[in-house]
mmCIF file of C-alpha atoms in Angstrom:
data_model
loop_
_atom_site.group_PDB
_atom_site.id
_atom_site.type_symbol
_atom_site.label_atom_id
_atom_site.label_comp_id
_atom_site.label_asym_id
_atom_site.label_seq_id
_atom_site.Cartn_x
_atom_site.Cartn_y
_atom_site.Cartn_z
ATOM 1 C CA MET A 1 23.865 55.586 -21.719
ATOM 2 C CA SER A 2 21.933 52.418 -21.998
ATOM 3 C CA THR A 3 20.666 50.572 -19.002
ATOM 4 C CA ARG A 4 20.105 47.303 -20.885
ATOM 5 C CA PRO A 5 22.744 44.521 -20.513
ATOM 6 C CA GLY A 6 24.860 44.297 -23.434
ATOM 7 C CA PRO A 7 25.471 41.038 -25.570
ATOM 8 C CA GLY A 8 28.401 40.134 -23.188
ATOM 9 C CA ARG A 9 26.576 40.680 -19.929
ATOM 10 C CA ALA A 10 23.424 38.871 -20.922
ATOM 11 C CA PRO A 11 24.294 35.486 -19.706
ATOM 12 C CA ARG A 12 25.482 36.800 -16.376
ATOM 13 C CA PHE A 13 22.155 38.894 -16.116
ATOM 14 C CA ALA A 14 20.241 35.789 -16.983
ATOM 15 C CA ALA A 15 22.317 33.632 -14.353
ATOM 16 C CA VAL A 16 21.698 36.188 -11.511
ATOM 17 C CA ALA A 17 17.804 36.374 -12.467
ATOM 18 C CA GLY A 18 17.626 32.677 -12.242
ATOM 19 C CA ALA A 19 19.553 32.572 -8.972
ATOM 20 C CA ILE A 20 16.997 35.179 -7.646
ATOM 21 C CA ALA A 21 14.046 32.931 -8.885
ATOM 22 C CA LEU A 22 15.330 29.859 -7.141
ATOM 23 C CA LEU A 23 15.983 31.796 -3.959
ATOM 24 C CA VAL A 24 12.166 32.832 -4.073
ATOM 25 C CA ALA A 25 11.175 29.508 -4.898
ATOM 26 C CA LEU A 26 13.299 27.896 -2.014
ATOM 27 C CA ALA A 27 11.868 30.463 0.561
ATOM 28 C CA THR A 28 8.440 30.035 -0.556
ATOM 29 C CA GLY A 29 8.649 26.095 -0.223
ATOM 30 C CA ALA A 30 10.708 26.100 2.914
ATOM 31 C CA HIS A 31 7.931 28.451 4.479
ATOM 32 C CA ALA A 32 5.092 26.130 3.511
ATOM 33 C CA TYR A 33 7.317 23.027 4.773
ATOM 34 C CA LEU A 34 8.121 24.522 8.068
ATOM 35 C CA ALA A 35 4.383 25.428 8.541
ATOM 36 C CA LEU A 36 3.648 21.684 8.290
ATOM 37 C CA GLU A 37 5.889 20.569 11.005
ATOM 38 C CA PRO A 38 7.047 23.463 13.346
ATOM 39 C CA LEU A 39 10.828 23.073 14.090
ATOM 40 C CA GLY A 40 10.254 22.895 17.766
ATOM 41 C CA PRO A 41 8.654 24.394 20.717
ATOM 42 C CA ASP A 42 9.020 27.769 22.081
ATOM 43 C CA ALA A 43 9.674 26.730 25.562
ATOM 44 C CA THR A 44 9.722 23.358 27.550
ATOM 45 C CA ALA A 45 8.985 22.600 31.230
ATOM 46 C CA GLY A 46 9.019 19.739 33.813
ATOM 47 C CA PRO A 47 6.649 19.160 36.551
ATOM 48 C CA GLY A 48 5.892 22.203 38.644
ATOM 49 C CA ARG A 49 7.831 24.603 36.551
ATOM 50 C CA THR A 50 6.013 27.488 34.776
ATOM 51 C CA VAL A 51 6.787 28.769 31.376
ATOM 52 C CA THR A 52 5.249 31.646 29.444
ATOM 53 C CA VAL A 53 4.693 31.803 25.674
ATOM 54 C CA ALA A 54 2.793 34.446 23.851
ATOM 55 C CA GLY A 55 1.467 35.913 27.216
ATOM 56 C CA VAL A 56 0.140 32.718 28.427
ATOM 57 C CA ASP A 57 1.660 30.776 31.556
ATOM 58 C CA TYR A 58 1.718 26.926 31.232
ATOM 59 C CA ARG A 59 2.464 24.642 34.267
ATOM 60 C CA LEU A 60 2.677 20.768 34.111
ATOM 61 C CA ASP A 61 0.794 19.511 37.329
ATOM 62 C CA ARG A 62 0.806 15.694 36.552
ATOM 63 C CA PHE A 63 2.292 13.442 33.859
ATOM 64 C CA ALA A 64 1.183 9.949 34.919
ATOM 65 C CA VAL A 65 1.542 6.784 32.965
ATOM 66 C CA GLY A 66 -0.320 3.388 33.963
ATOM 67 C CA THR A 67 -2.652 0.610 33.107
ATOM 68 C CA ARG A 68 -5.311 1.670 35.738
ATOM 69 C CA PHE A 69 -6.791 4.917 36.662
ATOM 70 C CA ALA A 70 -9.608 6.288 39.039
ATOM 71 C CA PRO A 71 -12.900 6.777 37.143
ATOM 72 C CA ASP A 72 -14.618 10.278 37.124
ATOM 73 C CA GLU A 73 -18.037 9.101 38.315
ATOM 74 C CA ALA A 74 -18.005 7.727 41.740
ATOM 75 C CA GLY A 75 -18.942 3.913 41.877
ATOM 76 C CA ASP A 76 -17.729 3.380 38.266
ATOM 77 C CA ASP A 77 -15.242 0.641 37.590
ATOM 78 C CA PRO A 78 -11.609 1.905 37.406
ATOM 79 C CA VAL A 79 -10.609 2.812 33.823
ATOM 80 C CA ARG A 80 -8.132 0.127 32.608
ATOM 81 C CA ALA A 81 -5.948 0.232 29.565
ATOM 82 C CA PRO A 82 -6.613 -2.682 27.099
ATOM 83 C CA ALA A 83 -3.907 -5.494 26.889
ATOM 84 C CA GLY A 84 -0.747 -4.349 25.454
ATOM 85 C CA THR A 85 -1.401 -0.441 25.883
ATOM 86 C CA GLU A 86 -0.819 2.143 28.522
ATOM 87 C CA ILE A 87 -2.827 5.243 29.573
ATOM 88 C CA VAL A 88 -1.041 8.504 29.656
ATOM 89 C CA PHE A 89 -2.912 11.082 31.838
ATOM 90 C CA VAL A 90 -1.565 14.678 31.915
ATOM 91 C CA THR A 91 -2.829 17.926 33.726
ATOM 92 C CA PHE A 92 -1.617 21.152 33.259
ATOM 93 C CA THR A 93 -2.678 24.801 34.183
ATOM 94 C CA ARG A 94 -2.903 27.599 31.629
ATOM 95 C CA THR A 95 -3.188 31.294 32.608
ATOM 96 C CA VAL A 96 -3.869 33.878 30.047
ATOM 97 C CA HIS A 97 -2.242 37.411 31.119
ATOM 98 C CA ASP A 98 -1.996 39.139 27.881
ATOM 99 C CA ARG A 99 -5.101 41.203 27.309
ATOM 100 C CA ARG A 100 -4.405 41.504 23.773
ATOM 101 C CA SER A 101 -5.214 37.759 23.375
ATOM 102 C CA PRO A 102 -9.000 37.249 23.311
ATOM 103 C CA LEU A 103 -10.660 34.931 25.733
ATOM 104 C CA ASP A 104 -12.910 33.694 23.315
ATOM 105 C CA GLU A 105 -10.067 32.673 20.892
ATOM 106 C CA GLN A 106 -8.022 30.383 23.070
ATOM 107 C CA PHE A 107 -7.526 27.384 21.032
ATOM 108 C CA CYS A 108 -4.761 24.788 21.269
ATOM 109 C CA ASP A 109 -3.708 21.593 19.722
ATOM 110 C CA VAL A 110 -2.645 18.938 22.282
ATOM 111 C CA SER A 111 -0.741 15.953 21.200
ATOM 112 C CA LEU A 112 1.536 13.406 22.808
ATOM 113 C CA ARG A 113 4.953 12.772 21.173
ATOM 114 C CA ALA A 114 7.734 10.363 21.399
ATOM 115 C CA GLY A 115 10.353 10.386 18.729
ATOM 116 C CA ASP A 116 8.567 10.348 15.249
ATOM 117 C CA ASP A 117 5.300 9.098 17.011
ATOM 118 C CA VAL A 118 2.412 11.440 17.430
ATOM 119 C CA TRP A 119 -0.870 10.588 19.389
ATOM 120 C CA GLN A 120 -4.060 12.436 19.655
ATOM 121 C CA THR A 121 -5.979 12.580 22.929
ATOM 122 C CA ASP A 122 -8.254 9.341 23.323
ATOM 123 C CA ASP A 123 -12.024 10.843 23.982
ATOM 124 C CA THR A 124 -13.321 7.552 25.519
ATOM 125 C CA VAL A 125 -10.506 7.396 28.180
ATOM 126 C CA THR A 126 -10.441 11.242 28.781
ATOM 127 C CA TYR A 127 -14.397 11.390 29.671
ATOM 128 C CA ARG A 128 -14.088 8.293 31.908
ATOM 129 C CA ILE A 129 -10.970 9.117 33.944
ATOM 130 C CA ALA A 130 -11.099 11.184 37.100
ATOM 131 C CA ARG A 131 -9.980 14.709 35.717
ATOM 132 C CA PRO A 132 -10.278 18.421 35.855
ATOM 133 C CA ARG A 133 -13.685 19.809 34.406
ATOM 134 C CA ARG A 134 -11.706 21.355 31.488
ATOM 135 C CA LEU A 135 -10.617 19.232 28.427
ATOM 136 C CA THR A 136 -9.423 21.965 26.017
ATOM 137 C CA CYS A 137 -7.953 25.569 26.171
ATOM 138 C CA SER A 138 -11.180 27.087 25.000
ATOM 139 C CA ALA A 139 -13.670 28.732 27.177
ATOM 140 C CA THR A 140 -16.806 26.692 27.693
ATOM 141 C CA ASP A 141 -20.445 27.833 28.933
ATOM 142 C CA ASP A 142 -19.669 25.785 32.296
ATOM 143 C CA ALA A 143 -15.993 26.636 32.482
ATOM 144 C CA PRO A 144 -15.527 30.270 31.205
ATOM 145 C CA LEU A 145 -11.985 31.810 31.146
ATOM 146 C CA ALA A 146 -10.836 35.026 32.840
ATOM 147 C CA TYR A 147 -7.556 36.851 32.613
ATOM 148 C CA ASP A 148 -4.990 36.054 35.238
ATOM 149 C CA GLN A 149 -7.202 33.176 36.534
ATOM 150 C CA PRO A 150 -5.481 29.570 36.353
ATOM 151 C CA ALA A 151 -7.505 27.109 34.054
ATOM 152 C CA ARG A 152 -6.573 23.468 34.923
ATOM 153 C CA ILE A 153 -6.909 21.085 31.844
ATOM 154 C CA GLY A 154 -6.743 17.201 31.717
ATOM 155 C CA VAL A 155 -6.169 15.097 28.867
ATOM 156 C CA ALA A 156 -5.562 11.245 28.133
ATOM 157 C CA PHE A 157 -3.851 9.312 25.605
ATOM 158 C CA LEU A 158 -3.850 5.484 24.992
ATOM 159 C CA VAL A 159 -0.576 4.472 23.578
ATOM 160 C CA PRO A 160 1.200 1.109 22.950
ATOM 161 C CA ALA A 161 3.013 -0.220 26.243
ATOM 162 C CA GLY A 162 6.474 0.995 26.574
ATOM 163 C CA LYS A 163 5.932 4.080 24.103
ATOM 164 C CA ALA A 164 5.271 6.590 26.900
ATOM 165 C CA ASP A 165 8.683 6.265 28.669
ATOM 166 C CA ARG A 166 10.033 9.060 26.557
ATOM 167 C CA ALA A 167 6.771 10.873 25.616
ATOM 168 C CA VAL A 168 6.378 14.456 26.020
ATOM 169 C CA LEU A 169 3.083 16.493 25.757
ATOM 170 C CA ARG A 170 3.096 19.160 23.020
ATOM 171 C CA ILE A 171 0.670 22.148 23.226
ATOM 172 C CA GLU A 172 0.447 23.961 20.077
ATOM 173 C CA VAL A 173 -1.261 27.434 19.756
ATOM 174 C CA ASP A 174 -1.878 30.154 17.191
ATOM 175 C CA GLY A 175 -2.230 27.485 14.382
ATOM 176 C CA GLY A 176 0.990 26.103 15.267
ATOM 177 C CA ASP A 177 3.120 29.095 15.297
ATOM 178 C CA HIS A 178 3.882 28.763 18.854
ATOM 179 C CA GLY A 179 4.298 25.754 21.162
ATOM 180 C CA VAL A 180 5.013 24.252 24.505
ATOM 181 C CA GLU A 181 6.643 20.974 25.392
ATOM 182 C CA LEU A 182 5.822 19.631 28.847
ATOM 183 C CA HIS A 183 8.172 16.745 30.029
ATOM 184 C CA ARG A 184 7.582 14.127 32.824
ATOM 185 C CA MET B 1 19.522 52.380 -35.102
ATOM 186 C CA THR B 2 20.091 48.931 -36.677
ATOM 187 C CA GLY B 3 21.553 47.775 -33.364
ATOM 188 C CA ALA B 4 18.354 48.840 -31.704
ATOM 189 C CA ARG B 5 16.024 47.016 -34.208
ATOM 190 C CA THR B 6 18.078 43.810 -33.905
ATOM 191 C CA ARG B 7 17.912 44.084 -30.189
ATOM 192 C CA ALA B 8 14.237 44.408 -30.395
ATOM 193 C CA ARG B 9 13.809 41.612 -32.904
ATOM 194 C CA SER B 10 15.959 39.476 -30.550
ATOM 195 C CA GLY B 11 13.690 40.395 -27.637
ATOM 196 C CA TRP B 12 10.502 39.450 -29.390
ATOM 197 C CA VAL B 13 12.024 36.067 -30.636
ATOM 198 C CA ALA B 14 12.985 35.323 -26.972
ATOM 199 C CA LEU B 15 9.496 36.123 -25.800
ATOM 200 C CA VAL B 16 8.070 33.756 -28.466
ATOM 201 C CA VAL B 17 10.432 31.049 -27.691
ATOM 202 C CA CYS B 18 9.680 31.372 -24.023
ATOM 203 C CA VAL B 19 5.850 31.293 -24.648
ATOM 204 C CA LEU B 20 6.375 28.216 -27.063
ATOM 205 C CA LEU B 21 8.315 26.404 -24.389
ATOM 206 C CA ALA B 22 5.553 27.125 -21.668
ATOM 207 C CA LEU B 23 3.098 25.700 -24.056
ATOM 208 C CA VAL B 24 4.867 22.503 -24.796
ATOM 209 C CA LEU B 25 5.742 22.067 -21.087
ATOM 210 C CA THR B 26 2.085 22.367 -20.224
ATOM 211 C CA ALA B 27 1.069 20.018 -22.929
ATOM 212 C CA VAL B 28 3.650 17.210 -22.138
ATOM 213 C CA THR B 29 3.873 17.393 -18.435
ATOM 214 C CA PRO B 30 1.356 15.503 -16.190
ATOM 215 C CA ASP B 31 -1.588 17.292 -14.776
ATOM 216 C CA PRO B 32 -0.679 18.439 -11.256
ATOM 217 C CA ALA B 33 -4.369 18.063 -10.218
ATOM 218 C CA THR B 34 -4.336 14.355 -11.002
ATOM 219 C CA ASN B 35 -1.106 12.654 -11.659
ATOM 220 C CA VAL B 36 1.337 14.526 -9.603
ATOM 221 C CA ARG B 37 -1.003 14.504 -6.554
ATOM 222 C CA ARG B 38 -0.237 11.009 -5.597
ATOM 223 C CA ASP B 39 2.835 8.570 -5.348
ATOM 224 C CA TRP B 40 0.695 5.331 -5.624
ATOM 225 C CA VAL B 41 1.798 2.060 -3.993
ATOM 226 C CA ASP B 42 0.124 -0.777 -5.681
ATOM 227 C CA GLY B 43 -0.617 -4.197 -4.466
ATOM 228 C CA ARG B 44 -2.670 -7.331 -4.388
ATOM 229 C CA VAL B 45 -4.843 -9.172 -2.315
ATOM 230 C CA GLY B 46 -2.905 -11.015 0.369
ATOM 231 C CA GLN B 47 0.147 -8.802 -0.059
ATOM 232 C CA SER B 48 1.305 -6.272 2.281
ATOM 233 C CA VAL B 49 1.519 -2.862 0.689
ATOM 234 C CA VAL B 50 3.653 -0.626 2.450
ATOM 235 C CA GLU B 51 3.807 3.212 2.833
ATOM 236 C CA PRO B 52 6.097 4.971 5.361
ATOM 237 C CA ASP B 53 3.188 5.581 7.740
ATOM 238 C CA LEU B 54 0.748 2.709 6.805
ATOM 239 C CA THR B 55 0.910 -1.005 5.904
ATOM 240 C CA THR B 56 -2.224 -2.385 4.269
ATOM 241 C CA THR B 57 -3.148 -6.119 3.719
ATOM 242 C CA VAL B 58 -6.337 -6.898 1.925
ATOM 243 C CA GLN B 59 -7.047 -10.382 3.298
ATOM 244 C CA GLN B 60 -10.405 -11.304 1.555
ATOM 245 C CA VAL B 61 -12.766 -9.989 -1.029
ATOM 246 C CA ARG B 62 -16.170 -11.261 -1.318
ATOM 247 C CA LEU B 63 -19.156 -10.403 -3.808
ATOM 248 C CA ALA B 64 -22.643 -10.602 -2.289
ATOM 249 C CA ARG B 65 -26.223 -9.223 -2.758
ATOM 250 C CA SER B 66 -27.004 -8.933 0.883
ATOM 251 C CA ALA B 67 -24.914 -8.250 4.036
ATOM 252 C CA SER B 68 -25.716 -8.092 7.712
ATOM 253 C CA ARG B 69 -24.271 -6.485 10.772
ATOM 254 C CA SER B 70 -24.681 -7.705 14.619
ATOM 255 C CA TYR B 71 -27.877 -5.602 14.664
ATOM 256 C CA GLY B 72 -30.711 -4.508 12.405
ATOM 257 C CA ASP B 73 -32.052 -6.027 9.173
ATOM 258 C CA PRO B 74 -29.543 -7.300 6.441
ATOM 259 C CA PHE B 75 -28.837 -4.766 3.825
ATOM 260 C CA VAL B 76 -30.019 -6.023 0.609
ATOM 261 C CA SER B 77 -28.848 -4.506 -2.864
ATOM 262 C CA ARG B 78 -29.998 -4.998 -6.488
ATOM 263 C CA GLN B 79 -26.443 -4.147 -7.423
ATOM 264 C CA ARG B 80 -23.278 -5.959 -6.081
ATOM 265 C CA LEU B 81 -21.878 -5.624 -2.774
ATOM 266 C CA VAL B 82 -18.081 -5.843 -2.790
ATOM 267 C CA LEU B 83 -16.831 -6.744 0.734
ATOM 268 C CA VAL B 84 -13.033 -5.915 1.444
ATOM 269 C CA ARG B 85 -11.831 -7.299 4.515
ATOM 270 C CA LEU B 86 -8.360 -5.760 5.439
ATOM 271 C CA ALA B 87 -5.940 -4.937 8.099
ATOM 272 C CA VAL B 88 -4.077 -1.696 8.385
ATOM 273 C CA ASP B 89 -0.940 -0.919 10.761
ATOM 274 C CA VAL B 90 -0.600 2.698 11.524
ATOM 275 C CA ARG B 91 2.550 4.095 12.200
ATOM 276 C CA HIS B 92 4.133 7.493 13.539
ATOM 277 C CA ARG B 93 0.486 9.700 13.541
ATOM 278 C CA GLN B 94 -3.017 8.863 13.462
ATOM 279 C CA ARG B 95 -4.691 8.108 10.255
ATOM 280 C CA LEU B 96 -8.527 9.354 9.611
ATOM 281 C CA PHE B 97 -9.419 6.933 6.798
ATOM 282 C CA SER B 98 -11.512 9.635 5.479
ATOM 283 C CA ARG B 99 -10.863 8.983 1.921
ATOM 284 C CA VAL B 100 -11.124 5.194 1.201
ATOM 285 C CA THR B 101 -12.995 4.323 -2.107
ATOM 286 C CA LEU B 102 -13.289 1.625 -4.721
ATOM 287 C CA LEU B 103 -12.088 2.713 -8.289
ATOM 288 C CA THR B 104 -13.491 1.128 -11.264
ATOM 289 C CA THR B 105 -11.577 0.602 -14.465
ATOM 290 C CA THR B 106 -13.848 3.201 -16.115
ATOM 291 C CA GLY B 107 -12.771 5.675 -13.437
ATOM 292 C CA LEU B 108 -15.795 5.739 -11.391
ATOM 293 C CA SER B 109 -15.278 6.008 -7.597
ATOM 294 C CA TYR B 110 -17.631 4.440 -5.084
ATOM 295 C CA GLU B 111 -17.666 5.408 -1.206
ATOM 296 C CA PRO B 112 -18.299 2.870 1.295
ATOM 297 C CA ARG B 113 -21.915 2.222 2.422
ATOM 298 C CA ASP B 114 -22.796 4.280 5.484
ATOM 299 C CA GLU B 115 -24.761 1.472 6.856
ATOM 300 C CA PHE B 116 -21.339 -0.357 7.711
ATOM 301 C CA VAL B 117 -19.508 2.400 9.341
ATOM 302 C CA SER B 118 -18.907 0.631 12.501
ATOM 303 C CA GLN B 119 -17.466 -2.135 10.588
ATOM 304 C CA GLY B 120 -15.114 -0.174 8.520
ATOM 305 C CA LEU B 121 -12.057 1.675 8.522
ATOM 306 C CA SER B 122 -11.972 4.729 11.262
ATOM 307 C CA THR B 123 -9.493 6.734 13.038
ATOM 308 C CA THR B 124 -6.671 4.850 14.243
ATOM 309 C CA GLN B 125 -3.551 5.983 16.260
ATOM 310 C CA ALA B 126 -0.015 5.314 15.852
ATOM 311 C CA GLY B 127 1.143 1.878 16.702
ATOM 312 C CA PHE B 128 -2.235 -0.008 16.436
ATOM 313 C CA THR B 129 -3.679 -2.219 13.883
ATOM 314 C CA ARG B 130 -7.278 -2.140 12.815
ATOM 315 C CA THR B 131 -9.052 -4.969 11.183
ATOM 316 C CA ALA B 132 -12.007 -3.804 9.318
ATOM 317 C CA THR B 133 -14.540 -4.661 6.284
ATOM 318 C CA MET B 134 -15.508 -2.037 3.876
ATOM 319 C CA VAL B 135 -18.694 -2.543 1.863
ATOM 320 C CA PHE B 136 -19.172 -1.080 -1.375
ATOM 321 C CA GLU B 137 -22.325 -0.992 -3.689
ATOM 322 C CA VAL B 138 -21.422 -1.069 -7.301
ATOM 323 C CA PRO B 139 -23.313 -1.935 -10.413
ATOM 324 C CA PRO B 140 -22.205 -5.539 -11.656
ATOM 325 C CA GLU B 141 -20.655 -4.184 -14.982
ATOM 326 C CA HIS B 142 -18.181 -1.998 -12.929
ATOM 327 C CA VAL B 143 -17.089 -4.774 -10.491
ATOM 328 C CA PRO B 144 -14.380 -6.580 -12.854
ATOM 329 C CA GLY B 145 -10.935 -5.049 -12.373
ATOM 330 C CA SER B 146 -12.011 -2.596 -9.590
ATOM 331 C CA ARG B 147 -9.278 -1.590 -7.127
ATOM 332 C CA LEU B 148 -9.484 -0.231 -3.496
ATOM 333 C CA VAL B 149 -7.797 3.038 -2.981
ATOM 334 C CA ILE B 150 -6.794 4.380 0.584
ATOM 335 C CA ASP B 151 -5.937 8.024 -0.287
ATOM 336 C CA ALA B 152 -4.156 10.202 2.032
ATOM 337 C CA ASP B 153 -6.122 12.026 4.805
ATOM 338 C CA GLY B 154 -5.294 15.282 3.208
ATOM 339 C CA GLY B 155 -3.878 18.712 4.499
ATOM 340 C CA ALA B 156 -2.701 22.012 3.683
ATOM 341 C CA PHE B 157 0.150 20.573 1.437
ATOM 342 C CA ASP B 158 -1.550 17.843 -0.410
ATOM 343 C CA PHE B 159 0.832 17.000 -3.206
ATOM 344 C CA TYR B 160 3.231 14.172 -3.872
ATOM 345 C CA THR B 161 1.716 12.210 -1.088
ATOM 346 C CA ARG B 162 1.871 8.497 -0.883
ATOM 347 C CA ALA B 163 -1.442 6.512 -1.376
ATOM 348 C CA THR B 164 -2.293 2.833 -1.492
ATOM 349 C CA ARG B 165 -4.077 1.103 -4.379
ATOM 350 C CA VAL B 166 -4.934 -2.732 -4.221
ATOM 351 C CA ASP B 167 -6.142 -4.711 -7.281
ATOM 352 C CA LEU B 168 -9.232 -6.752 -5.632
ATOM 353 C CA GLY B 169 -8.792 -9.329 -8.344
ATOM 354 C CA LEU B 170 -12.324 -9.386 -9.277
ATOM 355 C CA THR B 171 -13.568 -10.713 -12.618
ATOM 356 C CA ALA B 172 -16.817 -11.230 -14.409
ATOM 357 C CA ALA B 173 -16.564 -14.794 -13.381
ATOM 358 C CA THR B 174 -15.932 -14.123 -9.613
ATOM 359 C CA ALA B 175 -18.698 -16.023 -7.528
ATOM 360 C CA ILE B 176 -21.418 -14.221 -5.739
ATOM 361 C CA ASP B 177 -22.091 -15.427 -2.064
ATOM 362 C CA PRO B 178 -25.632 -16.808 -1.945
ATOM 363 C CA GLY B 179 -26.886 -15.749 1.418
ATOM 364 C CA ALA B 180 -26.319 -12.454 3.510
ATOM 365 C CA VAL B 181 -22.691 -12.218 4.386
ATOM 366 C CA ARG B 182 -22.218 -11.297 8.072
ATOM 367 C CA VAL B 183 -19.770 -8.244 8.549
ATOM 368 C CA PRO B 184 -18.071 -8.176 12.047
ATOM 369 C CA ASP B 185 -17.301 -4.850 13.773
ATOM 370 C CA SER B 186 -13.856 -3.443 13.156
ATOM 371 C CA THR B 187 -11.411 -4.195 15.815
ATOM 372 C CA VAL B 188 -8.183 -2.392 17.007
ATOM 373 C CA ARG B 189 -5.078 -3.903 18.690
ATOM 374 C CA VAL B 190 -1.641 -3.172 19.368
ATOM 375 C CA THR B 191 0.506 -3.746 16.288
ATOM 376 C CA GLY B 192 2.376 -6.935 16.902
#
């Protein structure tokens, strides 16, 4: 008894093989595309509420929008947004509980999003504004991390005026595999 | 027995046809490393060249032997300096402008001079317009017909990406500025 497809079954066999090849190609392409832009965050939170993602707690402390903020250095002039822009200043607290998550590998990508628009942090404003000592999720020499110890982080963005009304802060971790959105 | 031979022959024929088809397709389809990588948006000086996330307007092109900044000595060249004044409107997400080059008709690619980094294009966030001047140093014989290329910043999936090419309108008869051309620092403002 032959296991080869007979002459009559060959077209059907080719069709099935082609369909499987298409499905594999579709799955491969979809995986690559979704890796570019994750569909959405694992959790969202408003002010004061804590959410837990991948063994880490996130709490939004402050989500402020304005054109004038207090300076980090006493005696400096206030930090002012240039004409036509607004400063968005966000502080949040991050607490690592999961012991399987190494403290020296706490990386996150922080961005501000409003619809299709995405902004990265503005280093000039972030350094000048009165803020928590920590600017990133990573441990530094002067701000080490510890399990179960809250770490406060402050970031600032400069955006065109009016764009911040419906903006959210997106924190992506594990190379974008997990994410949290913090709302005003 | 004859049926088995016929099937084997058909299999070999099918294999040869598939290999020939693959060879033909490889020969006639564009090289993915060059042609398929970019979906070029072409334009001219004074024209707004629109990509989904970027609008580029080359405002002025000048040739010079010397160019100066607000500090330091003028930069003097034995070649030609091509100064491209342009404005870019950035939409949706920040652009790094890490791959801006001048492309000659012979396929040579020139990067902007490092001396003018503060005057050139740099990271610009969504909703802002940056006005800048790119300064390229190019041998005189390669200047005519050259184009400005604003390539995508790149990423993990860097194919079929839009990129801008602007014909700078340079010819062998384009006049050279006699003195040192002053190059202003780049500026950024909210897109109006």
